[in-house]
CSV table of C-alpha atoms and ligand atoms in Angstrom, one decimal:
chain,number,residue,atom,x,y,z
A,208,UNK,CA,167.0,-127.0,80.3
A,209,UNK,CA,170.2,-125.9,82.1
A,210,UNK,CA,170.4,-122.1,82.2
A,211,UNK,CA,173.3,-119.9,83.1
A,212,UNK,CA,172.4,-116.3,84.0
A,213,UNK,CA,174.3,-113.9,81.9
A,214,UNK,CA,172.5,-110.6,82.6
A,215,UNK,CA,170.2,-109.4,85.2
A,216,UNK,CA,168.7,-106.2,83.8
A,217,UNK,CA,165.9,-103.8,84.9
A,218,UNK,CA,163.5,-105.4,82.4
A,219,UNK,CA,164.4,-109.0,82.8
A,220,UNK,CA,166.9,-111.8,82.9
A,221,UNK,CA,169.0,-113.2,80.2
A,222,UNK,CA,170.2,-116.8,80.3
A,223,UNK,CA,172.6,-118.7,78.1
A,224,UNK,CA,171.3,-122.2,77.5
A,225,UNK,CA,170.6,-124.8,74.8
A,226,UNK,CA,167.4,-125.4,72.9
A,227,UNK,CA,167.3,-129.0,71.7
A,228,UNK,CA,171.0,-129.0,71.3
A,229,UNK,CA,171.4,-125.5,69.7
A,230,UNK,CA,173.1,-122.8,71.7
A,231,UNK,CA,170.5,-120.3,72.7
A,232,UNK,CA,169.7,-117.2,74.7
A,233,UNK,CA,166.6,-117.1,76.9
A,234,UNK,CA,165.2,-113.6,77.4
A,235,UNK,CA,162.8,-113.6,80.2
A,236,UNK,CA,160.9,-110.4,81.2
A,237,UNK,CA,159.8,-109.6,84.7
A,238,UNK,CA,156.4,-108.6,86.0
A,239,UNK,CA,156.7,-105.2,87.5
A,240,UNK,CA,154.8,-105.1,90.7
A,241,UNK,CA,154.4,-101.3,90.7
A,242,UNK,CA,152.5,-101.4,87.4
A,243,UNK,CA,148.9,-102.3,87.1
A,244,UNK,CA,148.8,-106.0,86.2
A,245,UNK,CA,146.9,-105.4,83.0
A,246,UNK,CA,149.2,-102.6,81.8
A,247,UNK,CA,152.2,-104.7,82.8
A,248,UNK,CA,151.1,-107.6,80.8
A,249,UNK,CA,150.3,-105.5,77.7
A,250,UNK,CA,153.6,-103.7,77.8
A,251,UNK,CA,155.5,-107.0,78.2
A,252,UNK,CA,153.5,-108.6,75.4
A,253,UNK,CA,154.1,-105.6,73.2
A,254,UNK,CA,157.9,-105.8,73.7
A,255,UNK,CA,158.1,-109.5,73.1
A,256,UNK,CA,156.0,-109.2,69.9
A,257,UNK,CA,158.1,-106.3,68.8
A,258,UNK,CA,161.3,-108.3,69.3
A,259,UNK,CA,159.9,-111.3,67.4
A,260,UNK,CA,158.6,-109.3,64.5
A,261,UNK,CA,161.8,-107.4,64.1
A,262,UNK,CA,163.9,-110.6,64.1
A,263,UNK,CA,161.7,-111.9,61.3
A,264,UNK,CA,161.6,-108.6,59.3
A,265,UNK,CA,165.4,-108.1,59.6
A,266,UNK,CA,166.1,-111.6,58.4
A,267,UNK,CA,163.6,-111.2,55.5
A,268,UNK,CA,165.4,-108.0,54.5
A,269,UNK,CA,168.9,-109.6,54.7
A,270,UNK,CA,169.9,-107.8,57.9
A,271,UNK,CA,171.7,-110.3,60.1
A,272,UNK,CA,170.2,-111.1,63.5
A,273,UNK,CA,169.7,-114.2,65.7
A,274,UNK,CA,167.3,-116.9,64.5
A,275,UNK,CA,164.1,-117.1,66.6
A,276,UNK,CA,163.3,-120.4,68.3
A,277,UNK,CA,160.3,-119.7,70.5
A,278,UNK,CA,158.0,-117.0,71.8
A,279,UNK,CA,156.0,-117.8,74.9
A,280,UNK,CA,153.9,-114.7,75.8
A,281,UNK,CA,152.4,-116.3,78.9
A,282,UNK,CA,155.7,-117.3,80.3
A,283,UNK,CA,157.2,-114.0,79.2
A,284,UNK,CA,160.1,-115.5,77.5
A,285,UNK,CA,161.7,-115.5,74.1
A,286,UNK,CA,164.3,-118.1,73.0
A,287,UNK,CA,166.7,-117.2,70.2
A,288,UNK,CA,169.9,-118.4,68.6
A,289,UNK,CA,173.0,-117.6,70.7
A,290,UNK,CA,175.5,-116.0,68.3
A,291,UNK,CA,178.7,-117.9,68.9
A,292,UNK,CA,182.2,-116.3,68.9
A,293,UNK,CA,180.7,-112.8,69.0
A,294,UNK,CA,181.4,-109.8,71.2
A,295,UNK,CA,179.4,-106.6,71.5
A,296,UNK,CA,180.4,-103.7,69.3
A,297,UNK,CA,181.0,-101.9,72.5
A,298,UNK,CA,183.7,-104.3,73.6
A,299,UNK,CA,185.1,-104.5,70.1
A,300,UNK,CA,185.3,-100.7,69.8
A,301,UNK,CA,187.1,-100.5,73.2
A,302,UNK,CA,189.6,-103.1,72.1
A,303,UNK,CA,190.3,-101.3,68.9
A,304,UNK,CA,190.6,-98.0,70.6
A,305,UNK,CA,193.1,-99.4,73.1
A,306,UNK,CA,195.2,-100.8,70.3
A,307,UNK,CA,194.9,-97.5,68.4
A,308,UNK,CA,193.7,-99.5,65.4
A,309,UNK,CA,192.5,-96.7,63.2
A,310,UNK,CA,192.1,-98.9,60.2
A,311,UNK,CA,189.8,-101.4,61.8
A,312,UNK,CA,187.9,-98.6,63.6
A,313,UNK,CA,187.2,-97.0,60.2
A,314,UNK,CA,186.0,-100.3,58.7
A,315,UNK,CA,183.8,-100.9,61.8
A,316,UNK,CA,182.2,-97.5,61.4
A,317,UNK,CA,181.5,-98.2,57.8
A,318,UNK,CA,179.9,-101.6,58.7
A,319,UNK,CA,177.7,-99.9,61.3
A,320,UNK,CA,176.6,-97.2,58.8
A,321,UNK,CA,175.8,-99.8,56.2
A,322,UNK,CA,173.7,-102.0,58.4
A,323,UNK,CA,171.8,-99.0,59.8
A,324,UNK,CA,171.2,-97.6,56.3
A,325,UNK,CA,169.7,-100.9,55.3
A,326,UNK,CA,167.7,-101.2,58.4
A,327,UNK,CA,166.1,-97.8,57.9
A,328,UNK,CA,165.6,-98.3,54.1
A,329,UNK,CA,163.5,-101.3,55.2
A,330,UNK,CA,161.6,-99.0,57.6
A,331,UNK,CA,162.7,-100.9,60.7
A,332,UNK,CA,163.2,-98.5,63.6
A,333,UNK,CA,165.4,-100.2,66.3
A,334,UNK,CA,164.3,-98.0,69.2
A,335,UNK,CA,167.4,-98.6,71.3
A,336,UNK,CA,170.5,-98.3,69.2
A,337,UNK,CA,173.6,-98.6,71.3
A,338,UNK,CA,176.9,-100.4,70.8
A,339,UNK,CA,175.8,-103.0,73.3
A,340,UNK,CA,172.9,-103.9,71.1
A,341,UNK,CA,175.1,-104.9,68.2
A,342,UNK,CA,177.2,-108.0,68.1
A,343,UNK,CA,180.3,-108.5,65.9
A,344,UNK,CA,181.5,-111.8,64.8
A,345,UNK,CA,185.0,-112.1,63.4
A,346,UNK,CA,187.7,-109.5,63.2
A,347,UNK,CA,188.6,-106.6,60.8
A,348,UNK,CA,187.7,-107.2,57.2
A,349,UNK,CA,186.2,-110.6,57.9
A,350,UNK,CA,183.7,-109.4,60.5
A,351,UNK,CA,179.9,-109.1,60.4
A,352,UNK,CA,177.5,-107.1,62.5
A,353,UNK,CA,174.5,-108.8,64.0
A,354,UNK,CA,171.7,-106.6,65.5
A,355,UNK,CA,170.0,-107.6,68.7
A,356,UNK,CA,167.6,-106.3,71.4
A,357,UNK,CA,164.6,-105.3,69.4
A,358,UNK,CA,162.1,-104.9,72.3
A,359,UNK,CA,161.5,-101.2,71.5
A,360,UNK,CA,161.5,-101.6,67.7
A,361,UNK,CA,158.7,-100.8,65.3
A,362,UNK,CA,158.1,-100.3,61.6
A,363,UNK,CA,157.8,-96.8,60.3
A,364,UNK,CA,158.8,-94.8,57.2
A,365,UNK,CA,158.9,-91.5,59.0
A,366,UNK,CA,162.2,-89.6,58.7
A,367,UNK,CA,161.7,-88.1,62.2
A,368,UNK,CA,161.7,-91.6,63.8
A,369,UNK,CA,164.8,-92.6,61.9
A,370,UNK,CA,166.5,-89.4,63.0
A,371,UNK,CA,165.7,-90.2,66.6
A,372,UNK,CA,167.1,-93.7,66.2
A,373,UNK,CA,170.4,-92.2,64.9
A,374,UNK,CA,170.4,-89.5,67.6
A,375,UNK,CA,170.0,-92.1,70.4
A,376,UNK,CA,173.0,-94.0,68.9
A,377,UNK,CA,175.0,-90.8,68.6
A,378,UNK,CA,174.5,-89.9,72.2
A,379,UNK,CA,175.3,-93.5,73.3
A,380,UNK,CA,178.3,-93.8,71.0
A,381,UNK,CA,180.0,-90.5,71.9
A,382,UNK,CA,179.5,-91.0,75.6
A,383,UNK,CA,180.6,-94.7,75.7
A,384,UNK,CA,183.5,-94.2,73.3
A,385,UNK,CA,185.4,-90.9,73.8
A,386,UNK,CA,186.8,-88.9,70.9
A,387,UNK,CA,184.8,-90.7,68.2
A,388,UNK,CA,183.1,-87.7,66.6
A,389,UNK,CA,184.9,-88.2,63.3
A,390,UNK,CA,184.2,-91.9,63.4
A,391,UNK,CA,180.5,-91.2,64.0
A,392,UNK,CA,180.5,-89.0,60.9
A,393,UNK,CA,181.8,-92.0,58.9
A,394,UNK,CA,178.8,-94.0,60.2
A,395,UNK,CA,176.5,-91.3,59.0
A,396,UNK,CA,178.2,-91.0,55.6
A,397,UNK,CA,178.0,-94.7,55.0
A,398,UNK,CA,174.4,-94.6,56.2
A,399,UNK,CA,173.6,-92.1,53.5
A,400,UNK,CA,175.1,-94.4,50.8
A,401,UNK,CA,172.9,-97.3,52.0
A,402,UNK,CA,169.7,-95.4,52.4
A,403,UNK,CA,169.8,-93.4,49.2
A,404,UNK,CA,166.2,-92.3,49.0
A,405,UNK,CA,165.6,-91.4,52.6
A,406,UNK,CA,168.9,-90.3,54.1
A,407,UNK,CA,168.6,-86.6,53.2
A,408,UNK,CA,165.4,-86.1,55.1
A,409,UNK,CA,166.7,-88.2,58.0
A,410,UNK,CA,169.8,-86.0,58.2
A,411,UNK,CA,167.7,-82.9,58.4
A,412,UNK,CA,165.7,-84.4,61.2
A,413,UNK,CA,168.8,-85.5,63.0
A,414,UNK,CA,170.1,-81.9,62.9
A,415,UNK,CA,166.8,-80.6,64.2
A,416,UNK,CA,166.8,-83.1,67.0
A,417,UNK,CA,170.3,-82.2,67.9
A,418,UNK,CA,169.3,-78.5,68.1
A,419,UNK,CA,166.4,-79.3,70.4
A,420,UNK,CA,168.7,-81.4,72.5
A,421,UNK,CA,171.2,-78.6,72.9
A,422,UNK,CA,168.5,-76.1,73.7
A,423,UNK,CA,167.2,-78.4,76.4
A,424,UNK,CA,170.6,-78.7,78.0
A,425,UNK,CA,171.2,-75.0,77.8
A,426,UNK,CA,167.9,-74.2,79.6
A,427,UNK,CA,168.2,-77.1,82.0
B,116,UNK,CA,167.6,-147.6,62.9
B,117,UNK,CA,166.2,-146.2,66.1
B,118,UNK,CA,163.8,-143.3,66.3
B,119,UNK,CA,164.8,-140.2,68.3
B,120,UNK,CA,163.0,-139.6,71.5
B,121,UNK,CA,163.6,-136.1,72.8
B,122,UNK,CA,162.6,-134.7,76.2
B,123,UNK,CA,160.7,-131.4,75.8
B,124,UNK,CA,163.0,-128.5,76.9
B,125,UNK,CA,160.2,-126.7,78.7
B,126,UNK,CA,158.0,-129.5,79.9
B,127,UNK,CA,160.5,-132.2,80.9
B,128,UNK,CA,157.8,-134.7,81.4
B,129,UNK,CA,156.8,-134.4,77.8
B,130,UNK,CA,158.6,-136.1,74.9
B,131,UNK,CA,158.9,-135.7,71.2
B,132,UNK,CA,159.5,-138.9,69.2
B,133,UNK,CA,160.8,-138.4,65.6
B,134,UNK,CA,161.0,-141.2,63.0
B,135,UNK,CA,161.8,-141.2,59.3
B,136,UNK,CA,160.7,-144.0,56.8
B,137,UNK,CA,161.8,-144.4,53.2
B,138,UNK,CA,160.6,-146.6,50.4
B,139,UNK,CA,157.2,-146.4,51.9
B,140,UNK,CA,154.4,-148.2,50.0
B,141,UNK,CA,151.4,-147.4,52.1
B,142,UNK,CA,151.1,-143.8,53.2
B,143,UNK,CA,147.3,-143.9,52.6
B,144,UNK,CA,147.0,-146.7,55.1
B,145,UNK,CA,149.2,-144.9,57.7
B,146,UNK,CA,147.0,-141.8,57.3
B,147,UNK,CA,143.9,-143.8,57.7
B,148,UNK,CA,145.2,-145.2,61.0
B,149,UNK,CA,145.5,-141.6,62.3
B,150,UNK,CA,142.1,-140.6,61.0
B,151,UNK,CA,140.4,-143.6,62.6
B,152,UNK,CA,142.3,-143.2,65.8
B,153,UNK,CA,144.4,-146.4,65.7
B,154,UNK,CA,147.3,-144.2,66.8
B,155,UNK,CA,147.9,-140.4,67.2
B,156,UNK,CA,150.8,-138.9,65.3
B,157,UNK,CA,151.8,-136.2,62.9
B,158,UNK,CA,152.5,-137.8,59.5
B,159,UNK,CA,154.6,-135.2,57.6
B,160,UNK,CA,155.6,-134.5,54.1
B,161,UNK,CA,159.4,-135.1,53.9
B,162,UNK,CA,159.9,-132.7,50.9
B,163,UNK,CA,158.8,-129.8,53.1
B,164,UNK,CA,161.4,-130.5,55.8
B,165,UNK,CA,165.0,-129.3,55.6
B,166,UNK,CA,166.1,-130.6,59.0
B,167,UNK,CA,164.6,-132.4,62.0
B,168,UNK,CA,165.1,-129.2,64.0
B,169,UNK,CA,162.4,-127.6,61.9
B,170,UNK,CA,159.9,-130.2,63.1
B,171,UNK,CA,161.2,-129.9,66.7
B,172,UNK,CA,160.5,-126.1,66.7
B,173,UNK,CA,157.0,-126.7,65.4
B,174,UNK,CA,156.4,-129.6,67.9
B,175,UNK,CA,157.8,-127.7,70.8
B,176,UNK,CA,155.4,-124.8,70.1
B,177,UNK,CA,152.5,-127.2,69.8
B,178,UNK,CA,153.2,-128.6,73.2
B,179,UNK,CA,153.7,-125.2,74.8
B,180,UNK,CA,150.3,-124.1,73.3
B,181,UNK,CA,148.6,-127.4,74.3
B,182,UNK,CA,149.4,-126.5,77.9
B,183,UNK,CA,147.7,-123.1,77.7
B,184,UNK,CA,144.1,-122.3,77.4
B,185,UNK,CA,142.8,-121.1,74.0
B,186,UNK,CA,146.2,-121.3,72.2
B,187,UNK,CA,145.7,-124.3,70.0
B,188,UNK,CA,144.3,-123.6,66.5
B,189,UNK,CA,143.5,-127.2,65.6
B,190,UNK,CA,141.9,-130.1,67.4
B,191,UNK,CA,144.9,-131.9,68.9
B,192,UNK,CA,148.7,-131.5,69.5
B,193,UNK,CA,149.6,-133.6,66.4
B,194,UNK,CA,147.5,-131.6,63.9
B,195,UNK,CA,148.9,-128.5,65.6
B,196,UNK,CA,152.4,-129.6,64.5
B,197,UNK,CA,151.3,-129.5,60.9
B,198,UNK,CA,149.6,-126.2,61.3
B,199,UNK,CA,152.7,-124.7,63.0
B,200,UNK,CA,154.9,-125.9,60.2
B,201,UNK,CA,152.8,-124.1,57.7
B,202,UNK,CA,153.0,-120.4,56.9
B,203,UNK,CA,149.3,-120.5,56.0
B,204,UNK,CA,146.6,-119.6,58.5
B,205,UNK,CA,144.2,-121.9,56.6
B,206,UNK,CA,144.0,-125.2,58.5
B,207,UNK,CA,143.0,-127.5,55.6
B,208,UNK,CA,145.6,-125.9,53.3
B,209,UNK,CA,148.3,-126.5,56.0
B,210,UNK,CA,147.3,-130.1,56.3
B,211,UNK,CA,147.4,-130.6,52.5
B,212,UNK,CA,150.8,-129.0,52.1
B,213,UNK,CA,152.6,-130.4,55.2
B,214,UNK,CA,150.9,-133.7,55.6
B,215,UNK,CA,152.2,-136.7,53.7
B,216,UNK,CA,150.4,-137.4,50.5
B,217,UNK,CA,149.0,-140.8,49.5
B,218,UNK,CA,151.6,-141.3,46.8
B,219,UNK,CA,154.6,-140.1,48.8
B,220,UNK,CA,157.4,-142.6,49.1
B,221,UNK,CA,158.7,-141.3,52.4
B,222,UNK,CA,157.1,-140.0,55.7
B,223,UNK,CA,158.5,-138.1,58.6
B,224,UNK,CA,156.6,-138.9,61.8
B,225,UNK,CA,156.4,-136.9,65.0
B,226,UNK,CA,154.7,-138.3,68.1
B,227,UNK,CA,154.1,-136.3,71.3
B,228,UNK,CA,154.3,-138.1,74.7
B,229,UNK,CA,154.7,-141.6,73.4
B,230,UNK,CA,156.2,-142.6,76.9
B,231,UNK,CA,155.9,-146.3,76.5
B,232,UNK,CA,156.9,-146.4,72.9
B,233,UNK,CA,153.6,-148.1,72.1
B,234,UNK,CA,152.6,-145.6,69.4
B,235,UNK,CA,156.0,-145.9,67.6
B,236,UNK,CA,155.6,-149.6,67.8
B,237,UNK,CA,152.2,-149.5,66.2
B,238,UNK,CA,153.6,-147.1,63.5
B,239,UNK,CA,156.5,-149.4,62.8
B,240,UNK,CA,154.1,-152.3,62.5
B,241,UNK,CA,151.9,-150.4,60.0
B,242,UNK,CA,154.5,-148.8,57.8
B,243,UNK,CA,155.6,-150.9,54.8
B,244,UNK,CA,159.0,-149.2,54.3
B,245,UNK,CA,162.4,-148.9,55.8
B,246,UNK,CA,163.1,-146.8,58.9
B,247,UNK,CA,166.3,-144.7,58.6
B,248,UNK,CA,168.1,-142.0,60.6
B,249,UNK,CA,165.9,-138.8,60.9
B,250,UNK,CA,168.8,-136.7,59.6
B,251,UNK,CA,168.4,-138.3,56.2
B,252,UNK,CA,165.4,-136.0,55.7
B,253,UNK,CA,167.9,-133.4,54.6
B,254,UNK,CA,168.3,-135.5,51.4
B,255,UNK,CA,164.6,-135.5,50.8
B,256,UNK,CA,163.7,-131.8,51.0
B,257,UNK,CA,162.5,-129.9,47.9
B,258,UNK,CA,164.1,-126.6,48.5
B,259,UNK,CA,162.5,-124.9,45.5
B,260,UNK,CA,159.0,-125.8,46.7
B,261,UNK,CA,159.9,-124.8,50.2
B,262,UNK,CA,161.0,-121.4,48.9
B,263,UNK,CA,157.7,-121.1,47.0
B,264,UNK,CA,155.4,-122.1,49.8
B,265,UNK,CA,157.1,-120.1,52.6
B,266,UNK,CA,157.7,-117.3,50.1
B,267,UNK,CA,161.3,-117.1,51.3
B,268,UNK,CA,163.1,-114.0,50.0
B,269,UNK,CA,166.5,-114.1,48.3
B,270,UNK,CA,167.9,-111.8,51.0
B,271,UNK,CA,166.7,-114.3,53.7
B,272,UNK,CA,168.6,-117.0,51.9
B,273,UNK,CA,171.9,-115.3,52.5
B,274,UNK,CA,171.9,-117.6,55.5
B,275,UNK,CA,170.7,-121.2,56.1
B,276,UNK,CA,167.1,-122.0,55.1
B,277,UNK,CA,166.7,-123.7,58.4
B,278,UNK,CA,167.2,-120.5,60.4
B,279,UNK,CA,164.8,-118.8,58.0
B,280,UNK,CA,162.2,-121.5,58.5
B,281,UNK,CA,162.4,-121.8,62.3
B,282,UNK,CA,162.1,-118.0,62.6
B,283,UNK,CA,159.0,-118.1,60.4
B,284,UNK,CA,157.5,-120.9,62.5
B,285,UNK,CA,158.3,-119.3,65.8
B,286,UNK,CA,156.9,-115.9,64.8
B,287,UNK,CA,153.8,-117.2,62.9
B,288,UNK,CA,151.1,-116.3,65.4
B,289,UNK,CA,152.9,-113.1,66.4
B,290,UNK,CA,152.6,-111.7,62.9
B,291,UNK,CA,148.9,-112.3,62.7
B,292,UNK,CA,147.7,-111.2,66.1
C,202,LIG,N1,171.5,-113.7,70.6
C,202,LIG,C1,172.6,-113.4,71.3
C,202,LIG,N2,173.8,-114.0,71.1
C,202,LIG,C2,174.9,-113.7,71.9
C,202,LIG,N3,174.8,-112.8,72.8
C,202,LIG,C3,173.7,-112.2,73.1
C,202,LIG,C4,172.5,-112.4,72.3
C,202,LIG,N4,171.5,-111.7,72.8
C,202,LIG,C5,172.1,-110.9,73.8
C,202,LIG,N5,173.4,-111.2,74.0
C,202,LIG,C6,174.3,-110.6,75.0
C,202,LIG,O1,173.5,-110.2,76.1
C,202,LIG,C7,173.5,-108.7,76.3
C,202,LIG,C8,172.1,-108.2,76.6
C,202,LIG,O2,171.2,-108.6,75.6
C,202,LIG,P1,169.9,-107.7,75.2
C,202,LIG,O3,170.5,-106.4,74.7
C,202,LIG,O4,169.1,-108.4,74.2
C,202,LIG,O5,169.2,-107.5,76.6
C,202,LIG,P2,168.8,-106.2,77.4
C,202,LIG,O6,169.6,-105.1,77.1
C,202,LIG,O7,168.6,-106.6,78.8
C,202,LIG,O8,167.4,-106.1,76.8
C,202,LIG,P3,166.3,-105.0,76.9
C,202,LIG,O9,166.9,-103.7,76.7
C,202,LIG,O10,165.3,-105.4,75.9
C,202,LIG,O11,165.7,-105.1,78.3
C,202,LIG,C9,174.0,-108.3,74.9
C,202,LIG,O12,174.6,-107.0,75.0
C,202,LIG,C10,174.9,-109.4,74.5
C,202,LIG,O13,176.2,-109.2,75.1
C,203,LIG,MG1,170.6,-104.4,75.3
């Protein structure tokens, strides 16, 4: 299998390749020599299983994500569909901001809010929501969001955990994309429309978490 | 029409041979050949397959597990393909649903490591039927039954059933452990 390294991260390597003729991504996780081998193995296993489970759960709930092709716990690698003609929402947002394309930024924010509302109404916590962990295929009104990078995900109905998920995204979003406070509010508003039963509690929690965050930075 | 011989992506020395036969008159006899050891192969029910890639994902997984201690759930790599295809954890139920039935008129065959082509030759000699392109299996699938057996959700069918099935197959043991 010919592999092209596309990302060398702290947790592992990402390759672009083909799996029996289908474009794929191979996500390989390192062993960490500073960790106890048993702990290291169980952490890696946990993340790989979390990723595989979430890819299945999302798909079953109608939330778009790559198809899963193989999980090999022993070799520490997952092979999944490579989403063709996609860019990260991070790159896409940058492009739209450079072009001052308010219309498409607005529809992007709505799309993000919608997919996250549906994710949480299905009790899937992503665990690492950033604009790099969302892909977008197409442009403007004809685009679709595809969620990726589920290694820290889990299933829970607790509002607090959903609040933390949104808080992580808020911090990442506002720091990566300057002057997007209003846009982030659109994400939250659309989120509420798509997670009707739970959103109110989640918003309360989000507010609490923000307060805690502020206190911490004031003290620190 | 030639069968497809594919090198395993992860174990390049290993191969997966796929073949499809239609207008088959003797599935019972073919199955007996596997049971009495005349040849080793997975004899699959065509109506449960939407695309050859579905079988490849199950066969690849069987080979990966064969090379690891304690990973196989069934007695050999060919029965493991049937088990991997099935959403059920019950082995005999998986064989019944995904193995070709005695009255079926087509069979999809997968053979692991048939390096010399001997097994395929033996199968071709045994099958009373017509060998066709493996892609023709797409015309033979019974999507309604597939939906029922895999319990595919409507939401999941917003995209191709193939992607839904391969994801199910790849994640099967992860969901149970
Ligand atoms: N299925 C895919 N299709 C296309 N591109 C992908 C896919 N998966 C990942 N990528 C690209 O690779 C980048 C990194 O992927 P990913 O976020 O899964 O890895 P990571 O951040 O290293 O993972 P982790 O945080 O679990 O260690 C993504 O931002 C995206 O650009
Ligand atoms: Mg990432």
